Amino acid sequence: MTTSNVVSAAHSAHSMGTLTVISWTLGPTDDMPATPFLMVYSLGDGLHGPEAGEAELRQTLEGMGVPIGGIVVDAGQDRGIGAHLLVEAQRAVLTLPFMNAQCQVPVEWQEAAYETGHVIVKIPVVPWPDAAPGVPVDEDRLKAFISADDVVRNSGHIAVPVSRIQG
């Protein structure tokens, strides 16, 4: 796993709180190329507390057709999901129906995104308040959060096709 160690504040909604984006890659392995990931997570600092933010994010994802704890939904096949991703100049610009965000990504991440043609976007409804915007997150902390049982059971996953600026 390689993390970009870059997070950026993306959006603040009344109930969801501050939504933040982080990037990392898994692999490569002998039989698979590196897989690029983005994770959109809440800091749990919404107007009505973390529980209200969790409920709103869950309802929003389910309304988009993204099951919580279920399969990876392919935004390239189901355009109604409204997920779009532009990757250019070591920046990922993610658009979801409820937010727009951009973050810096390392060269390896960008290359993996171009090679696979998509990025897996993980959206846990469980807040991660100790991963603050602009503060590097080390690999062990990221692994601990994304592999926690509660997070695994309470995340939506979207495979978002990678777009590039046409030159």
CSV table of C-alpha atoms in Angstrom, one decimal:
chain,number,residue,atom,x,y,z
A,1,MET,CA,0.0,0.0,0.0
A,2,THR,CA,1.3,3.4,-0.9
A,3,THR,CA,-0.4,6.5,0.5
A,4,SER,CA,-0.1,10.0,-0.9
A,5,ASN,CA,0.1,11.6,2.6
A,6,VAL,CA,-2.1,14.3,1.2
A,7,VAL,CA,-5.6,15.1,2.4
A,8,SER,CA,-7.7,18.1,1.6
A,9,ALA,CA,-10.9,19.5,3.0
A,10,ALA,CA,-13.5,19.1,0.3
A,11,HIS,CA,-16.9,20.1,1.5
A,12,SER,CA,-18.8,21.1,4.7
A,13,ALA,CA,-22.5,20.2,4.9
A,14,HIS,CA,-24.7,21.0,7.8
A,15,SER,CA,-25.2,17.3,8.8
A,16,MET,CA,-22.4,15.5,7.1
A,17,GLY,CA,-19.7,17.8,8.4
A,18,THR,CA,-16.3,18.2,6.7
A,19,LEU,CA,-15.7,15.7,4.0
A,20,THR,CA,-12.1,14.9,3.2
A,21,VAL,CA,-10.4,13.0,0.5
A,22,ILE,CA,-7.2,10.8,0.7
A,23,SER,CA,-5.5,8.7,-2.0
A,24,TRP,CA,-3.6,5.5,-1.9
A,25,THR,CA,-2.7,2.5,-4.1
A,26,LEU,CA,-2.6,-1.3,-3.5
A,27,GLY,CA,-0.2,-3.4,-5.4
A,28,PRO,CA,1.0,-4.2,-7.9
A,29,THR,CA,1.1,-8.0,-7.6
A,30,ASP,CA,2.3,-10.6,-10.0
A,31,ASP,CA,-1.0,-10.9,-11.7
A,32,MET,CA,-2.6,-7.5,-11.1
A,33,PRO,CA,-1.5,-3.9,-11.7
A,34,ALA,CA,-1.6,-1.3,-8.9
A,35,THR,CA,-5.1,-0.3,-7.9
A,36,PRO,CA,-5.7,3.4,-7.2
A,37,PHE,CA,-8.1,4.4,-4.5
A,38,LEU,CA,-9.7,7.6,-3.2
A,39,MET,CA,-11.5,7.7,0.1
A,40,VAL,CA,-14.1,10.3,1.0
A,41,TYR,CA,-14.7,10.4,4.7
A,42,SER,CA,-16.4,12.7,7.2
A,43,LEU,CA,-14.6,14.2,10.2
A,44,GLY,CA,-17.9,13.8,12.1
A,45,ASP,CA,-18.1,17.5,12.8
A,46,GLY,CA,-21.5,18.2,11.4
A,47,LEU,CA,-24.0,20.6,12.9
A,48,HIS,CA,-26.0,17.8,14.6
A,49,GLY,CA,-23.1,15.5,15.6
A,50,PRO,CA,-21.5,12.5,14.1
A,51,GLU,CA,-24.6,10.3,14.2
A,52,ALA,CA,-26.6,12.7,12.1
A,53,GLY,CA,-23.7,13.0,9.6
A,54,GLU,CA,-23.5,9.2,9.4
A,55,ALA,CA,-27.2,8.9,8.7
A,56,GLU,CA,-27.2,11.6,6.1
A,57,LEU,CA,-24.2,10.2,4.3
A,58,ARG,CA,-25.8,6.7,4.3
A,59,GLN,CA,-29.1,8.0,3.0
A,60,THR,CA,-27.2,10.0,0.3
A,61,LEU,CA,-25.2,7.0,-0.9
A,62,GLU,CA,-28.2,4.7,-1.0
A,63,GLY,CA,-30.2,7.4,-2.9
A,64,MET,CA,-27.4,7.4,-5.5
A,65,GLY,CA,-27.8,3.6,-5.8
A,66,VAL,CA,-24.6,2.8,-3.9
A,67,PRO,CA,-25.2,0.0,-1.4
A,68,ILE,CA,-23.5,0.2,1.9
A,69,GLY,CA,-21.3,-2.8,2.6
A,70,GLY,CA,-22.2,-4.2,-0.8
A,71,ILE,CA,-20.6,-4.6,-4.2
A,72,VAL,CA,-18.5,-2.0,-6.0
A,73,VAL,CA,-20.9,0.0,-8.3
A,74,ASP,CA,-19.5,0.8,-11.7
A,75,ALA,CA,-20.1,4.5,-12.5
A,76,GLY,CA,-19.0,3.9,-16.1
A,77,GLN,CA,-22.0,1.5,-16.5
A,78,ASP,CA,-24.5,3.4,-14.3
A,79,ARG,CA,-24.2,7.0,-15.3
A,80,GLY,CA,-27.1,7.9,-12.9
A,81,ILE,CA,-24.7,7.6,-10.0
A,82,GLY,CA,-23.3,11.0,-10.9
A,83,ALA,CA,-19.6,10.2,-10.1
A,84,HIS,CA,-16.9,11.8,-12.2
A,85,LEU,CA,-13.1,11.9,-11.9
A,86,LEU,CA,-10.6,14.0,-13.8
A,87,VAL,CA,-6.9,13.0,-13.3
A,88,GLU,CA,-4.3,15.4,-14.6
A,89,ALA,CA,-1.1,17.0,-13.5
A,90,GLN,CA,-0.9,14.9,-10.3
A,91,ARG,CA,-4.3,16.1,-9.2
A,92,ALA,CA,-7.5,14.1,-8.8
A,93,VAL,CA,-10.7,16.1,-9.2
A,94,LEU,CA,-13.7,14.1,-7.9
A,95,THR,CA,-17.3,15.1,-8.5
A,96,LEU,CA,-20.1,13.4,-6.6
A,97,PRO,CA,-23.7,14.6,-6.4
A,98,PHE,CA,-23.1,15.9,-2.9
A,99,MET,CA,-19.6,17.3,-3.2
A,100,ASN,CA,-16.7,18.4,-5.4
A,101,ALA,CA,-13.1,17.8,-4.2
A,102,GLN,CA,-9.6,17.8,-5.5
A,103,CYS,CA,-6.4,16.4,-4.0
A,104,GLN,CA,-2.8,16.0,-5.0
A,105,VAL,CA,-1.8,12.5,-6.0
A,106,PRO,CA,1.7,11.0,-6.4
A,107,VAL,CA,3.0,10.1,-9.9
A,108,GLU,CA,2.6,6.3,-9.1
A,109,TRP,CA,-1.1,6.8,-8.3
A,110,GLN,CA,-1.7,8.8,-11.5
A,111,GLU,CA,0.0,6.2,-13.6
A,112,ALA,CA,-2.1,3.4,-11.9
A,113,ALA,CA,-5.2,5.4,-12.6
A,114,TYR,CA,-4.3,5.8,-16.3
A,115,GLU,CA,-3.3,2.1,-16.6
A,116,THR,CA,-6.5,0.7,-15.0
A,117,GLY,CA,-8.8,3.3,-16.4
A,118,HIS,CA,-10.7,3.7,-13.2
A,119,VAL,CA,-10.3,4.5,-9.5
A,120,ILE,CA,-12.1,2.8,-6.6
A,121,VAL,CA,-13.8,5.4,-4.5
A,122,LYS,CA,-14.4,4.2,-0.9
A,123,ILE,CA,-17.0,6.2,1.1
A,124,PRO,CA,-17.3,5.0,4.7
A,125,VAL,CA,-20.3,6.5,6.5
A,126,VAL,CA,-18.3,6.0,9.8
A,127,PRO,CA,-16.5,9.3,10.6
A,128,TRP,CA,-12.7,9.4,11.0
A,129,PRO,CA,-12.2,12.5,13.2
A,130,ASP,CA,-8.5,12.0,13.9
A,131,ALA,CA,-7.5,12.3,10.2
A,132,ALA,CA,-7.6,16.1,9.8
A,133,PRO,CA,-7.4,18.0,6.5
A,134,GLY,CA,-3.8,18.9,5.5
A,135,VAL,CA,-2.2,16.5,8.0
A,136,PRO,CA,-0.3,13.5,6.6
A,137,VAL,CA,-1.7,10.1,7.4
A,138,ASP,CA,0.8,7.3,7.7
A,139,GLU,CA,0.2,3.9,6.1
A,140,ASP,CA,-0.5,2.1,9.4
A,141,ARG,CA,-3.2,4.5,10.5
A,142,LEU,CA,-4.8,4.3,7.1
A,143,LYS,CA,-4.7,0.5,7.1
A,144,ALA,CA,-6.2,0.4,10.6
A,145,PHE,CA,-9.1,2.6,9.6
A,146,ILE,CA,-10.0,1.1,6.2
A,147,SER,CA,-9.8,-2.5,7.6
A,148,ALA,CA,-11.7,-1.9,10.8
A,149,ASP,CA,-14.9,-4.2,10.8
A,150,ASP,CA,-17.2,-1.2,11.3
A,151,VAL,CA,-15.7,0.7,8.4
A,152,VAL,CA,-15.7,-2.4,6.1
A,153,ARG,CA,-19.4,-3.1,6.9
A,154,ASN,CA,-20.4,0.6,6.5
A,155,SER,CA,-18.8,1.8,3.3
A,156,GLY,CA,-20.0,2.3,-0.2
A,157,HIS,CA,-17.7,1.6,-3.2
A,158,ILE,CA,-17.7,3.1,-6.6
A,159,ALA,CA,-15.5,2.3,-9.6
A,160,VAL,CA,-15.2,5.7,-11.3
A,161,PRO,CA,-13.7,5.9,-14.8
A,162,VAL,CA,-10.7,8.2,-15.2
A,163,SER,CA,-11.1,11.2,-17.5
A,164,ARG,CA,-8.2,13.3,-18.8
A,165,ILE,CA,-8.0,16.7,-20.4
A,166,GLN,CA,-7.9,16.3,-24.2
A,167,GLY,CA,-4.9,18.1,-25.6
